[in-house]
Coordinates of C-alpha atoms and ligand atoms in Angstrom, one line a residue:
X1 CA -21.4 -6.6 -22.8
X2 CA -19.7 -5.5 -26.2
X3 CA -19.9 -8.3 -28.5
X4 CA -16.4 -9.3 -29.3
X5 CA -16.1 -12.5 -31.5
X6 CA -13.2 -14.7 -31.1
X7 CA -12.4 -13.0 -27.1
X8 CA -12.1 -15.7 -24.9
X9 CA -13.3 -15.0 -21.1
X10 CA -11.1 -17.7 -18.9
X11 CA -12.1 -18.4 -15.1
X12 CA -9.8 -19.3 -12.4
X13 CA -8.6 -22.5 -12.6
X14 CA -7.2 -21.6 -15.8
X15 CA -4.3 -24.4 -17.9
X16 CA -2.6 -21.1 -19.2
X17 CA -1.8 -24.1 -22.2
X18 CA -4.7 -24.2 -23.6
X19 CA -5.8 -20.4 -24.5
X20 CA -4.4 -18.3 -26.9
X21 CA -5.1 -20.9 -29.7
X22 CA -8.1 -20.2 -31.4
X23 CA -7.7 -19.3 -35.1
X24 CA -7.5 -16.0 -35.8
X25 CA -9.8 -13.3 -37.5
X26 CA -9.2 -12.0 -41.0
X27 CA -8.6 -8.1 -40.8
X28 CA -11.4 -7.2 -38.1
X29 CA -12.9 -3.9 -38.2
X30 CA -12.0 -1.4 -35.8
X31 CA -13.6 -2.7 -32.7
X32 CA -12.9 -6.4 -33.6
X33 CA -9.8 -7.8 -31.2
X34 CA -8.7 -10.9 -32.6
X35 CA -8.7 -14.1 -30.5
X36 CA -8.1 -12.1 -27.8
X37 CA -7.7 -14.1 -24.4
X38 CA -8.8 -12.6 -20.9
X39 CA -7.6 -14.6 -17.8
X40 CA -9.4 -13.0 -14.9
X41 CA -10.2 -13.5 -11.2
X42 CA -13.6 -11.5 -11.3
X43 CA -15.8 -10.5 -14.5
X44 CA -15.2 -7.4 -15.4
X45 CA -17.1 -7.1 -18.7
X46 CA -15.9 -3.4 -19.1
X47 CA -12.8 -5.1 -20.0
X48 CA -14.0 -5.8 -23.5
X49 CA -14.9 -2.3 -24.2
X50 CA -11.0 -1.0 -24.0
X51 CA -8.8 -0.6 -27.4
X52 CA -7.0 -3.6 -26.9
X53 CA -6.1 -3.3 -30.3
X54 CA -4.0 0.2 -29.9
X55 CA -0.6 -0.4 -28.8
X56 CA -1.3 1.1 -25.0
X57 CA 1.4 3.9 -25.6
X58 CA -1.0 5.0 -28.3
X59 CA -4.3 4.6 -26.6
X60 CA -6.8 7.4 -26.9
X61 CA -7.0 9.9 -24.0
X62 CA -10.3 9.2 -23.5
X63 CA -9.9 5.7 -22.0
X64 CA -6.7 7.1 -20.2
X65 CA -6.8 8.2 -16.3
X66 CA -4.2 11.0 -15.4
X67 CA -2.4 10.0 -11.7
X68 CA 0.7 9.3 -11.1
X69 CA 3.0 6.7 -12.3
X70 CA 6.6 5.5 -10.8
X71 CA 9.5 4.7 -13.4
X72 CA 9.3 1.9 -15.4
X73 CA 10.8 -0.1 -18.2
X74 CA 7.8 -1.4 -19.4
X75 CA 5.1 0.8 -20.8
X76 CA 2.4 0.9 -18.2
X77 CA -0.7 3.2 -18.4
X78 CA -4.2 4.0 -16.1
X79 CA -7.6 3.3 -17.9
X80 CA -11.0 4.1 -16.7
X81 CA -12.7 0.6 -16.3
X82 CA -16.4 0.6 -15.1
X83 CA -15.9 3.3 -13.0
X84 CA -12.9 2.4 -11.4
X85 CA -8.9 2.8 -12.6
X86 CA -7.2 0.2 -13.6
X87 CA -3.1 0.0 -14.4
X88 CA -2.2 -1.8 -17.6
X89 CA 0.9 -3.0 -18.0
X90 CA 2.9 -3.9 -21.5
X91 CA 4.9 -7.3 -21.3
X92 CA 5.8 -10.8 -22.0
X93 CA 2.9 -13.2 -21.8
X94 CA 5.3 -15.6 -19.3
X95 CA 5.9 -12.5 -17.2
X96 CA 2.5 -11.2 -17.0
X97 CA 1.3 -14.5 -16.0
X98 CA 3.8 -14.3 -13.4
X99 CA 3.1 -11.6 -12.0
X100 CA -0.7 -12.2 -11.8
X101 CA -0.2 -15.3 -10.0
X102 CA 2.2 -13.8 -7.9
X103 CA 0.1 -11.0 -6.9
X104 CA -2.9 -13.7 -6.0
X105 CA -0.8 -15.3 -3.9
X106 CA -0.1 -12.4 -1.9
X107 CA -3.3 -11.3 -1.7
X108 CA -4.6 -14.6 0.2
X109 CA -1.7 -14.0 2.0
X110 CA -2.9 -10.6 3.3
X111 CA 0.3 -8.8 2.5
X112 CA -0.2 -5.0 0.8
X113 CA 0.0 -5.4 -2.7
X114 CA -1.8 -4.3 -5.6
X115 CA -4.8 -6.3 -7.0
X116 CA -4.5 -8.8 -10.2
X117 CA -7.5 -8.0 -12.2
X118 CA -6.5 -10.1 -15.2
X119 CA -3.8 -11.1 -18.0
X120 CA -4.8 -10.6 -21.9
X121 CA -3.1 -11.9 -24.7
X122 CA -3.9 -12.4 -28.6
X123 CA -3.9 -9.0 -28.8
X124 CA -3.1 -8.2 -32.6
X125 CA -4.1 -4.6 -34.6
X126 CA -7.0 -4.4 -36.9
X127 CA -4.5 -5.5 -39.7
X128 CA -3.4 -8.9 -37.6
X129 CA -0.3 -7.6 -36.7
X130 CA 0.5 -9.1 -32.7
X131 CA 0.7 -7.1 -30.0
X132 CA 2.4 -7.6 -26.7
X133 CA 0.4 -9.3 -23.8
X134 CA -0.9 -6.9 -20.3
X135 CA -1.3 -7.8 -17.0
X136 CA -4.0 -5.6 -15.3
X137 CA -4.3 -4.7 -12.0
X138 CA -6.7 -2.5 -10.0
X139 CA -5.3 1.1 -9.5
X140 CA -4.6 1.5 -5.6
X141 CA -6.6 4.0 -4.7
X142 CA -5.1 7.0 -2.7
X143 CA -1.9 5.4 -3.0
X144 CA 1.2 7.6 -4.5
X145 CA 4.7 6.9 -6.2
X146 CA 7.3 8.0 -4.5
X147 CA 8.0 10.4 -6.6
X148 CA 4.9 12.4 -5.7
X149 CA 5.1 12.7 -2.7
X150 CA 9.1 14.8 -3.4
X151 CA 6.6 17.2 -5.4
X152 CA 7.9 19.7 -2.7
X153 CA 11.6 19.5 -1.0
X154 CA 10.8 16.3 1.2
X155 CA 12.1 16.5 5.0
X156 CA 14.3 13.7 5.9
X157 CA 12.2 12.9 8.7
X158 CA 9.5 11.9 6.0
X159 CA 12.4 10.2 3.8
X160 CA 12.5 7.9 7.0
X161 CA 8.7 7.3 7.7
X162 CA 8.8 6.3 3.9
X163 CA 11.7 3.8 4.5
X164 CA 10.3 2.5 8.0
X165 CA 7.2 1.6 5.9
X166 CA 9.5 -0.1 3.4
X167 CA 11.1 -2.2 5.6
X168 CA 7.9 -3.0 7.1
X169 CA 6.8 -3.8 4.1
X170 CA 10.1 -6.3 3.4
X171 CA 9.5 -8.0 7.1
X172 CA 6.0 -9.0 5.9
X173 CA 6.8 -10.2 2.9
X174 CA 9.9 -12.3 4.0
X175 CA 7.5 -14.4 7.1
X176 CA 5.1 -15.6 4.2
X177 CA 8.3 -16.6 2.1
X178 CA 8.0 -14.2 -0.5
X179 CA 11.5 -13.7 -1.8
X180 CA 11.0 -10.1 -4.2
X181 CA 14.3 -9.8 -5.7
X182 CA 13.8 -6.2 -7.3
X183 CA 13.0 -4.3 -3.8
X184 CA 12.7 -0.3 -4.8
X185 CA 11.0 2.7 -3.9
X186 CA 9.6 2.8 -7.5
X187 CA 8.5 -0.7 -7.1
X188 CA 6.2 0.0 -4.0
X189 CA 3.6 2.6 -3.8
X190 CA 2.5 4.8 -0.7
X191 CA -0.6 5.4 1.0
X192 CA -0.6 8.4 4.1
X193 CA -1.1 6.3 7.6
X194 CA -2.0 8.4 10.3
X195 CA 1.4 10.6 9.5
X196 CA 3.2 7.6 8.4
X197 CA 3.0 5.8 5.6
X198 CA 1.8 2.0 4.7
X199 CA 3.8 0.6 1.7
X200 CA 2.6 -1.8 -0.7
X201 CA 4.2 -3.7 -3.2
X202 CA 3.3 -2.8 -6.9
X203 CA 6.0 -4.7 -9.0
X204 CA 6.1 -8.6 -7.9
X205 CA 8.2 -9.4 -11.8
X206 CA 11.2 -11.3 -10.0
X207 CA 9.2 -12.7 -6.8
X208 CA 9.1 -16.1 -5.6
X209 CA 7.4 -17.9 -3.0
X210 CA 9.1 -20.6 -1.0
X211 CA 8.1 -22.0 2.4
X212 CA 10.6 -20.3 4.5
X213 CA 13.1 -17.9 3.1
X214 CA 17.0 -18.8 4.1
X215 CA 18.7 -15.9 5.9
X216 CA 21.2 -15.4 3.0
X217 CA 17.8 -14.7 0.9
X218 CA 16.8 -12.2 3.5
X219 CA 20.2 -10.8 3.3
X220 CA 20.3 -10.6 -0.2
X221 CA 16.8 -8.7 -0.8
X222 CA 18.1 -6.3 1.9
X223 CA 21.3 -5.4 -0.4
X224 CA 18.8 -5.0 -3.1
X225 CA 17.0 -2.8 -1.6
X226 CA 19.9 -0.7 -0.3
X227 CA 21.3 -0.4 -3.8
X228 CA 18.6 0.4 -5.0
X229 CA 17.0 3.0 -2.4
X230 CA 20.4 4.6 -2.5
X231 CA 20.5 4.9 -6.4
X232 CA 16.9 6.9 -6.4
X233 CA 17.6 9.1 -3.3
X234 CA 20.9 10.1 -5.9
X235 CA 18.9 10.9 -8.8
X236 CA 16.1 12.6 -6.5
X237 CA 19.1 14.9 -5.4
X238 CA 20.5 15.7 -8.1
X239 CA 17.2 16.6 -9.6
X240 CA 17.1 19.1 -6.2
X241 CA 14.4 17.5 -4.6
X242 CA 15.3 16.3 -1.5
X243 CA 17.0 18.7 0.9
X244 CA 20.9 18.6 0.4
X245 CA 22.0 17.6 3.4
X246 CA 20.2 14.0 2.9
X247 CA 22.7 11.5 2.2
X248 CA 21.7 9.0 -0.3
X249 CA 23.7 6.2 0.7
X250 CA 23.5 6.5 4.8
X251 CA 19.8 7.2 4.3
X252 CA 19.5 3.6 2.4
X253 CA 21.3 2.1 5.2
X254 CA 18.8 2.8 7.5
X255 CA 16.2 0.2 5.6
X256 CA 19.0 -2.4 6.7
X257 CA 18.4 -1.3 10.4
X258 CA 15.0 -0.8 10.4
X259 CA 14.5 -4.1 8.8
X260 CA 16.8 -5.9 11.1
X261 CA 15.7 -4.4 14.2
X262 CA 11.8 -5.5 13.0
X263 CA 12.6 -9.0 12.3
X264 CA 14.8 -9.7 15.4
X265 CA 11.6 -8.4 17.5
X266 CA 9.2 -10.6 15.7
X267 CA 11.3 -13.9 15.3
X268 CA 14.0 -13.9 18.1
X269 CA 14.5 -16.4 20.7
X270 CA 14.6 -14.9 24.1
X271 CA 15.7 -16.4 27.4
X272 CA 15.3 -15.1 30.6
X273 CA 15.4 -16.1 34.3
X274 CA 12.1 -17.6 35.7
X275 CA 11.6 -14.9 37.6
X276 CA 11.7 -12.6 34.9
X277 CA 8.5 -14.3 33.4
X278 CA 6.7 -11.1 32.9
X279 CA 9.1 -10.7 29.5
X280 CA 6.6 -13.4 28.3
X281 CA 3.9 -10.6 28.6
X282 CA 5.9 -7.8 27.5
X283 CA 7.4 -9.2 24.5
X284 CA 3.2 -9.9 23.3
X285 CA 2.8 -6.6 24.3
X286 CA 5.6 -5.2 22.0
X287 CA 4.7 -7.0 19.2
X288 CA 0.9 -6.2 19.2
X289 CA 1.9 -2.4 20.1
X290 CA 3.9 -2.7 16.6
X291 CA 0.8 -4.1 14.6
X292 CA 1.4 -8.1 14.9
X293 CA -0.5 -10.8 16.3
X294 CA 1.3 -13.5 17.7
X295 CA -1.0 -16.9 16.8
X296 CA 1.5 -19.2 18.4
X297 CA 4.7 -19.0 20.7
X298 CA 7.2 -21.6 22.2
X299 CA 8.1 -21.3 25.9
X300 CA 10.7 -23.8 26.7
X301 CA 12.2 -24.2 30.1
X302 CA 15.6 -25.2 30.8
X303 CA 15.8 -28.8 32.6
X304 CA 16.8 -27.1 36.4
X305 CA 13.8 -24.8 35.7
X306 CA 15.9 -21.9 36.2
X307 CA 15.4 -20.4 32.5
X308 CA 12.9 -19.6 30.1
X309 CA 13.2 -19.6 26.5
X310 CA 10.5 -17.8 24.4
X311 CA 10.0 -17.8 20.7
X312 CA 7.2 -16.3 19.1
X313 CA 6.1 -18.5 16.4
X314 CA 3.4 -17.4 13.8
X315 CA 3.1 -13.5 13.2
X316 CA 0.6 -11.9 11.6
X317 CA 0.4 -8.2 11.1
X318 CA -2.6 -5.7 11.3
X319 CA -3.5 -6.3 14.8
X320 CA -4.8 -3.0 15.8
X321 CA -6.7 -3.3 11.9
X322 CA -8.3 -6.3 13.1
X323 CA -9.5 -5.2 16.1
X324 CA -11.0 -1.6 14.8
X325 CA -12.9 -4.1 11.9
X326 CA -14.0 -6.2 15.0
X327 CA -15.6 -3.6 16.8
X328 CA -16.9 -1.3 14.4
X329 CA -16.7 -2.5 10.7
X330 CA -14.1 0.2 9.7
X331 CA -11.6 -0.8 7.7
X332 CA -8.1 1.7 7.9
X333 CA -4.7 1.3 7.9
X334 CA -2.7 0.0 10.6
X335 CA -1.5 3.3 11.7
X336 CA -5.0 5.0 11.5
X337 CA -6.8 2.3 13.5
X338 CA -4.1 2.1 15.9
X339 CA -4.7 6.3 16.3
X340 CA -8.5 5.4 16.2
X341 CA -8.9 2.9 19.2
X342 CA -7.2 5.1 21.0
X343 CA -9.9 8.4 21.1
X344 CA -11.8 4.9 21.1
X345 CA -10.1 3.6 24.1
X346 CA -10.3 7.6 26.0
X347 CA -13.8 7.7 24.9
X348 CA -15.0 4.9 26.7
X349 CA -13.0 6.0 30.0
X350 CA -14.3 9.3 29.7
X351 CA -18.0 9.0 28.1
X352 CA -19.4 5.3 28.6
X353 CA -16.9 4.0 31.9
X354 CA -19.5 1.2 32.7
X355 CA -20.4 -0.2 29.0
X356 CA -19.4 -3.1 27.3
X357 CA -16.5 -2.4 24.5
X358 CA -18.3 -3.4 21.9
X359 CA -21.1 -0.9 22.9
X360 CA -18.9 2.0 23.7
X361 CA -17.2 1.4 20.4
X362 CA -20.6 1.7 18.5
X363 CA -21.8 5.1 20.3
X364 CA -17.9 6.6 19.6
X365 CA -18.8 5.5 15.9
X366 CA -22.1 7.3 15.7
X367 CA -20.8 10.4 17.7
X368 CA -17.1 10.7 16.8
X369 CA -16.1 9.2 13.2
X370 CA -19.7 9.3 11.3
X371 CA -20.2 13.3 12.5
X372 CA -16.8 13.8 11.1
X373 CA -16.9 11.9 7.8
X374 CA -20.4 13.5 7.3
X375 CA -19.3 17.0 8.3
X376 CA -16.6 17.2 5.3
X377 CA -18.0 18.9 2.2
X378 CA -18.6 16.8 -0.7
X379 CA -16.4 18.7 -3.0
X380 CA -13.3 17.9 -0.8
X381 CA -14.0 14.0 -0.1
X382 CA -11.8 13.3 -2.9
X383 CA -8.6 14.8 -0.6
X384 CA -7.8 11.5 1.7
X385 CA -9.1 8.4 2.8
X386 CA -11.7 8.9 5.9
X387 CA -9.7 7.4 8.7
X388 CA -7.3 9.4 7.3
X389 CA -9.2 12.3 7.6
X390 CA -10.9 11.0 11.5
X391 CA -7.3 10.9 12.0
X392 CA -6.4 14.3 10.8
X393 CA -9.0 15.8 12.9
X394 CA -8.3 14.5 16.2
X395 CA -5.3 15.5 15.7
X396 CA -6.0 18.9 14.9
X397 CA -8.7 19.2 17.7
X398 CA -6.1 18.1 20.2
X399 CA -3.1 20.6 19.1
X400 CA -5.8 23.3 19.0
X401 CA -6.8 22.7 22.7
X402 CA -3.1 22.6 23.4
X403 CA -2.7 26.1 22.0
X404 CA -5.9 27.6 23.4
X405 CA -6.1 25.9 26.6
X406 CA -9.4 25.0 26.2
X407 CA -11.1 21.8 25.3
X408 CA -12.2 22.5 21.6
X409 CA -15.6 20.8 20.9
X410 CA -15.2 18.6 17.7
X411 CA -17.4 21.0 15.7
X412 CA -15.6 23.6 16.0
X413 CA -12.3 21.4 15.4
X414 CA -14.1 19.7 12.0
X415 CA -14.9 23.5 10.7
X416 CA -11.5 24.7 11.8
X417 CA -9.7 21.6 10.5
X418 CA -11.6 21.8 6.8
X419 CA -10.5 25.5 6.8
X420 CA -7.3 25.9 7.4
X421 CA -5.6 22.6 6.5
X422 CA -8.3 19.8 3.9
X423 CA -9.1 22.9 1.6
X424 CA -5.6 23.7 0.5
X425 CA -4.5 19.7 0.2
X426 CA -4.5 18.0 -3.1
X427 CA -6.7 15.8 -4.1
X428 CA -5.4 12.3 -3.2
X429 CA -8.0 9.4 -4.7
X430 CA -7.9 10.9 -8.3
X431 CA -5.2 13.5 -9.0
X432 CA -5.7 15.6 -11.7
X433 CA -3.3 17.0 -13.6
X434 CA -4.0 20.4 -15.4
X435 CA -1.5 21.8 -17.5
X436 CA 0.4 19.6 -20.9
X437 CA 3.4 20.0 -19.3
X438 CA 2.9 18.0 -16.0
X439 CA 0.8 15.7 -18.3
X440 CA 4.5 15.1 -20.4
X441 CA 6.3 15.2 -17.1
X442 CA 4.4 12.1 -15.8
X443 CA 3.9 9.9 -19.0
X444 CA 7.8 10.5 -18.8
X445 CA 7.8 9.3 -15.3
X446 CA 9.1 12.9 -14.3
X447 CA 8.3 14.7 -11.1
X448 CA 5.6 16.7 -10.6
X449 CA 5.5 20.6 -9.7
X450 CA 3.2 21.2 -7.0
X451 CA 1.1 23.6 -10.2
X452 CA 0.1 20.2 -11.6
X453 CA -2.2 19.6 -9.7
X454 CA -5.8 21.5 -10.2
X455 CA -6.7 22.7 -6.9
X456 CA -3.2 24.0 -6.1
Ligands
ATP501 N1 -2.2 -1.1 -9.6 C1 -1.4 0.1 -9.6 N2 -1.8 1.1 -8.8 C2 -1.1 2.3 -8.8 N3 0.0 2.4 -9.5 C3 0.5 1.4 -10.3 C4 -0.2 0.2 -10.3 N4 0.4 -0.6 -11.2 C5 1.5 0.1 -11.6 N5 1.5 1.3 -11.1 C6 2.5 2.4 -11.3 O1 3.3 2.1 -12.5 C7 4.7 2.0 -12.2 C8 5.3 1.0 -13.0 O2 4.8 -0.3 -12.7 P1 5.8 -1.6 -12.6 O3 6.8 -1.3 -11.6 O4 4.9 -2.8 -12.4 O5 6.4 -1.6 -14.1 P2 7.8 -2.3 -14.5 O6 8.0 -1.8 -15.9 O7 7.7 -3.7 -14.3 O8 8.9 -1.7 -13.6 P3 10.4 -2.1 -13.6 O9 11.1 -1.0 -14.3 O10 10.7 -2.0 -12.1 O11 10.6 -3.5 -14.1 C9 4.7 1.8 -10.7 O12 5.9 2.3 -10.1 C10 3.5 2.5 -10.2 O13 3.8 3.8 -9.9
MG502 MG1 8.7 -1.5 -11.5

């Protein structure tokens, strides 16, 4: 670790009160930082190597990462941190502390946000003068601003996948009583789910948590959002990249909708006649079918017996996640584990009728999703996520069996699959931008052309 006198290297439990106080260096050199404090969750000694001293807007390119960046009013950059990206972002030191515990919150929460790596303060330049406090968090990895992904005229059918995924996104956050207050498409960031998307929540600034969220809260975050949706699909069209017959404002509405429809199915009371009780069943069924786990539910019968009343109680999403990670250790997306214990599910029927799940699961691993992941040249593993890429495949092995009327072997559908379709996508964990222009384009928060991007 860099020796760096004066830096302070706080663990959680930190009393935010009493850091930031120790006296100050005369003029350091260069690499000398000032009674610089770091509040962090994990050591990340790298952290004391970066030019905290350089106002982050004029940090050297060589600690910078090129990928893609929402809008922002605050100036936020990527840095290269041990081998990982991190995204820094220049603020107050109340909001940055905000934010960080925020962001922990969520995370024990298990909602999909980014991850707090740490708030620093003291910053000051090599001649003393201060410098605003950052809160760090690790860059999501495969994840994309909206903005990227309208790097070609997006289809509206993908406009809604991206605001399904929002309003997914909103439902989960609203049962553990997160009230967000600045819901946006440029405050959430994207990651491809088996042709969906899964949304995760990048700027937590205004968020609060309470123990239950009032419905006028709900309601109010939901305007937010369709304010705000609506005021991004307008700039996106007039800047010509979403198809023209999109309409901005109906299009936000459909968050409202899609939200609404969600939460009724997870929280509503339903009654039925007795006889009716298979709605009990079906009602678990629906909501494990749309990725939750119901840990509790309240039947009540009415005093003549005649009715039943069912509520579910406690919902918890990623219930097809949980059950892939039971079985086989992979960890993927709700959408891509859903698609993956499914060839799991036919494989057993087909291949292993008579074995235990948990045995059938391990032989689809070794002959299915290892065979695949293995099978993809090393120069293009950087193009998706593997379960994306499992994902990808099987669905490319089916449509070409469609086609040829023949049942394609999955070699043949890997070789076929990386030649016509994974070569000519861009690069997805670390996008690389290679001309100045796109470079200016993104610190600006522009839009990307498609000729940004190396391999394209
Ligand atoms: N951990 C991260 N991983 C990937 N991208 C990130 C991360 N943190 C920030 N970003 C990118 O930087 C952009 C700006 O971050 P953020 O929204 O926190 O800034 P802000 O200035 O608070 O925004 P606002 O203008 O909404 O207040 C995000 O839209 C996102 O694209
Ligand atoms: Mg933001």
């Amino acid at each position: 670790m860099t020796d760096a006198p004066g830096a302070q290297w706080n663990h959680e439990p930190t009393d935010f009160d009493q850091i930031g106080k120790l006296p100050r260096q005369a003029a350091p050199p260069a690499r000398v930082m000032g009674s610089l404090n770091i509040t962090a969750a994990t050591a990340d000694p790298g952290l004391l190597d970066l030019p905290w001293h350089i106002k982050l807007e004029e940090w050297p390119s060589a600690n910078l990462a090129a990928l893609p960046r929402g809008i922002s009013r605050h100036v936020v950059r990527f840095a290269h941190l041990d081998g990982s990206v991190i995204a820094i972002k220049e603020t107050s030191e109340h909001v940055a502390r905000h934010e960080y515990h925020m962001l922990r919150k969520l995370a024990r929460l298990d909602v999909p946000g980014v991850e707090p790596v740490a708030v620093i303060t003291g910053r000051t330049t090599p001649t003393g003068a201060p410098l605003d406090p950052v809160l760090v968090t690790r860059h999501l990895k495969f994840s994309l601003p909206y903005r990227a992904l309208f790097s070609q005229k997006l289809r509206r059918d993908t406009l809604t996948r991206l605001i399904d995924a929002q309003a997914l996104l909103l439902v989960r956050l609203h049962l553990v009583g997160f009230y967000w207050g600045d819901v946006s498409l440029s405050n959430t960031l994207f990651r491809r789910d088996a042709g969906a998307f899964a949304a995760y929540l990048v700027d937590a600034e205004t968020g609060e948590l309470y123990p239950d969220l009032s419905t006028g809260q709900r309601e109010y975050d939901l305007e937010i959002a369709r304010v705000n949706i609506a005021g991004e699909l307008m700039d996106l069209l007039e800047g010509g990249l979403i198809e023209e017959k999109v309409d901005p404002v109906a299009t936000s509405e459909l968050i409202m909708e899609s939200y609404r429809r969600l939460w009724a199915e997870l929280t509503e009371k339903e009654s039925f006649e007795l006889e009716d009780r298979w709605r009990v069943g079906a009602r678990i069924r629906r909501l494990n079918e749309l990725g939750f786990d119901v840990e509790e539910y309240a039947i009540k019968t009415t005093p003549d017996g005649s009715t039943i009343q069912l509520q579910p109680k406690v919902v918890d999403a990623g219930h097809h996640q949980r059950r892939l990670l039971r079985l086989t250790g992979i960890d993927a997306q709700e959408n891509q584990a859903r698609r993956l214990l499914n060839d799991m599910d036919s494989f057993r029927n087909d291949v292993t009728p008579a074995k235990d799940e948990e045995i059938s699961a391990h032989e689809w691993v070794s002959s299915i999703f290892e065979p695949i992941v293995r099978s993809i040249p090393h120069e293009l593993g950087g193009k998706l996520e593997p379960a994306e890429v499992v994902h990808e495949v099987l669905e490319h092995r089916w449509y070409k069996s469609q086609q040829e009327e023949r049942n394609v072997p999955l070699a043949e559908a890997v070789q076929s699959y990386v030649d016509t379709i994974l070569r000519y996508r861009r690069d997805e964990d670390a996008i690389m931008l290679s001309t100045d222009t796109a470079t200016i384009a993104l610190l600006e928060g522009g839009v990307l052309p498609d000729s940004a991007y190396d391999d394209e």
